[in-house]
Structure formats: C-alpha cells, structure tokens
C-alpha positions as a printed NumPy array, in Angstrom:
array([[200.923, -15.274, -16.103],
       [199.82 , -13.384, -12.96 ],
       [196.685, -14.147, -11.02 ],
       [194.977, -10.736, -10.695],
       [192.049, -11.774,  -8.514],
       [191.058,  -8.942,  -6.174],
       [191.988,  -9.319,  -2.513],
       [191.032,  -7.591,   0.719],
       [193.46 ,  -5.504,   2.784],
       [194.31 ,  -8.648,   4.756],
       [195.188, -10.475,   1.54 ],
       [192.126, -12.725,   1.452],
       [190.285, -13.127,  -1.847],
       [187.273, -10.821,  -2.147],
       [184.112, -12.741,  -1.247],
       [181.462, -13.413,  -3.844],
       [177.98 , -12.028,  -3.119],
       [176.867, -15.545,  -2.085],
       [179.855, -15.951,   0.265],
       [179.342, -12.47 ,   1.671],
       [175.669, -13.253,   2.359],
       [176.607, -16.467,   4.195],
       [179.306, -14.684,   6.222],
       [176.935, -11.845,   7.125],
       [174.266, -14.313,   8.25 ],
       [176.777, -16.201,  10.407],
       [178.001, -12.95 ,  11.982],
       [174.432, -11.765,  12.624],
       [173.548, -15.08 ,  14.295],
       [176.602, -14.858,  16.554],
       [175.927, -11.223,  17.447],
       [172.279, -12.027,  18.158],
       [173.363, -14.732,  20.593],
       [175.738, -12.278,  22.286],
       [173.195,  -9.432,  22.453],
       [172.257,  -9.994,  26.082],
       [174.013,  -8.454,  29.104],
       [173.941, -11.715,  31.068],
       [175.427, -13.739,  28.217],
       [178.154, -11.124,  27.79 ],
       [178.917, -11.333,  31.519],
       [179.087, -15.128,  31.306],
       [181.443, -14.996,  28.335],
       [183.696, -12.4  ,  29.982],
       [184.077, -14.756,  32.951],
       [184.736, -17.703,  30.652],
       [187.512, -15.8  ,  28.862],
       [189.512, -16.037,  32.071],
       [188.91 , -19.726,  32.806],
       [186.676, -22.73 ,  32.393],
       [184.063, -22.462,  35.159],
       [181.359, -24.663,  36.672],
       [177.708, -23.648,  36.419],
       [177.482, -22.904,  40.153],
       [180.308, -20.363,  40.005],
       [178.822, -18.707,  36.915],
       [175.408, -18.525,  38.595],
       [176.895, -16.894,  41.69 ],
       [179.131, -14.402,  39.872],
       [176.499, -13.302,  37.343],
       [173.685, -13.229,  39.901],
       [171.178, -15.376,  38.028],
       [168.967, -18.214,  39.169],
       [170.093, -21.727,  38.243],
       [167.183, -21.93 ,  35.769],
       [168.036, -18.662,  34.013],
       [171.729, -19.579,  33.837],
       [170.857, -22.964,  32.337],
       [168.756, -21.295,  29.631],
       [171.558, -18.895,  28.668],
       [174.162, -21.668,  28.619],
       [171.885, -23.972,  26.602],
       [171.361, -21.312,  23.931],
       [175.071, -20.609,  23.668],
       [175.946, -24.314,  23.638],
       [173.355, -24.961,  20.905],
       [175.012, -22.26 ,  18.78 ],
       [178.524, -23.6  ,  19.408],
       [179.591, -20.558,  21.408],
       [180.408, -22.491,  24.582],
       [181.215, -26.112,  25.278],
       [180.482, -28.177,  28.367],
       [182.592, -30.755,  30.164],
       [181.265, -32.969,  32.939],
       [183.501, -33.463,  35.978],
       [181.732, -35.71 ,  38.452],
       [178.518, -33.922,  39.346],
       [179.679, -30.542,  38.019],
       [179.434, -29.237,  34.479],
       [182.223, -26.871,  33.485],
       [181.831, -24.416,  30.61 ],
       [184.373, -22.753,  28.356],
       [184.318, -20.581,  25.236],
       [184.321, -22.969,  22.266],
       [184.356, -20.619,  19.273],
       [187.637, -18.777,  18.587],
       [185.756, -15.997,  16.75 ],
       [183.541, -15.426,  19.799],
       [186.628, -15.421,  22.029],
       [188.141, -12.688,  19.849],
       [184.926, -10.599,  19.819],
       [184.493, -10.881,  23.599],
       [188.162, -10.043,  24.203],
       [187.745,  -6.916,  22.064],
       [184.563,  -5.9  ,  23.908],
       [186.321,  -6.558,  27.219],
       [189.217,  -4.262,  26.256],
       [186.815,  -1.487,  25.228],
       [184.177,  -1.688,  27.964],
       [185.722,  -3.335,  31.036]])
C-alpha cells in the first residue's frame, strides 16, 4: 500500500498548522534579530572568517559598547558563537540557517 501523504516541492512532508506556526515564529525571531544594518554588517564579515571583537568594532565602525550589545543579542539567540583565545574573544556564525540567509543577502546586495 502506498503512503500518499502530501509533500512539498522539496519532498518534505507538508507541515501541520501547529508545525507551520512554530516554523513561522522561529523564522520571524531570526529575521527580527537580523533586521539591523550593523548586525547584517557584522554577519557579512563573519561569513568570511571568525573574527575578534576588536576587528569587528573597527570594520563596522561601532563603539566597543555598541558592538558588545549587538554580539550579545546575537549570541543569546544562537546566531553567533564566541571562543576565547587569551584575552581576545573571537566570533563566528553559529547557525547554518543564518549563514545561508546572510550568504543569499550578500549575493543580492553586496
């Protein structure tokens, strides 16, 4: 007997309304965190390489305090991760979905 459950164009099973709601909320939360020009600039730089806070601050043109606030928000949401190396803290993109979204935005706008 065949399993005739509906699938999307990519072959995934069609989401239930509850699943769709959860997925939409997760996407909205991610997009809300990205909806800031400075955070987008930070993430574009982090696509290329893991970078220390000082380099990010210099390249984006923010104060240390402002940079720390942006990085803290993104780290809290799992968008970036931090690694301590001596006295420096290096950041990288932690979420593969965010990496894909930023790479797409980079191709379109940069």
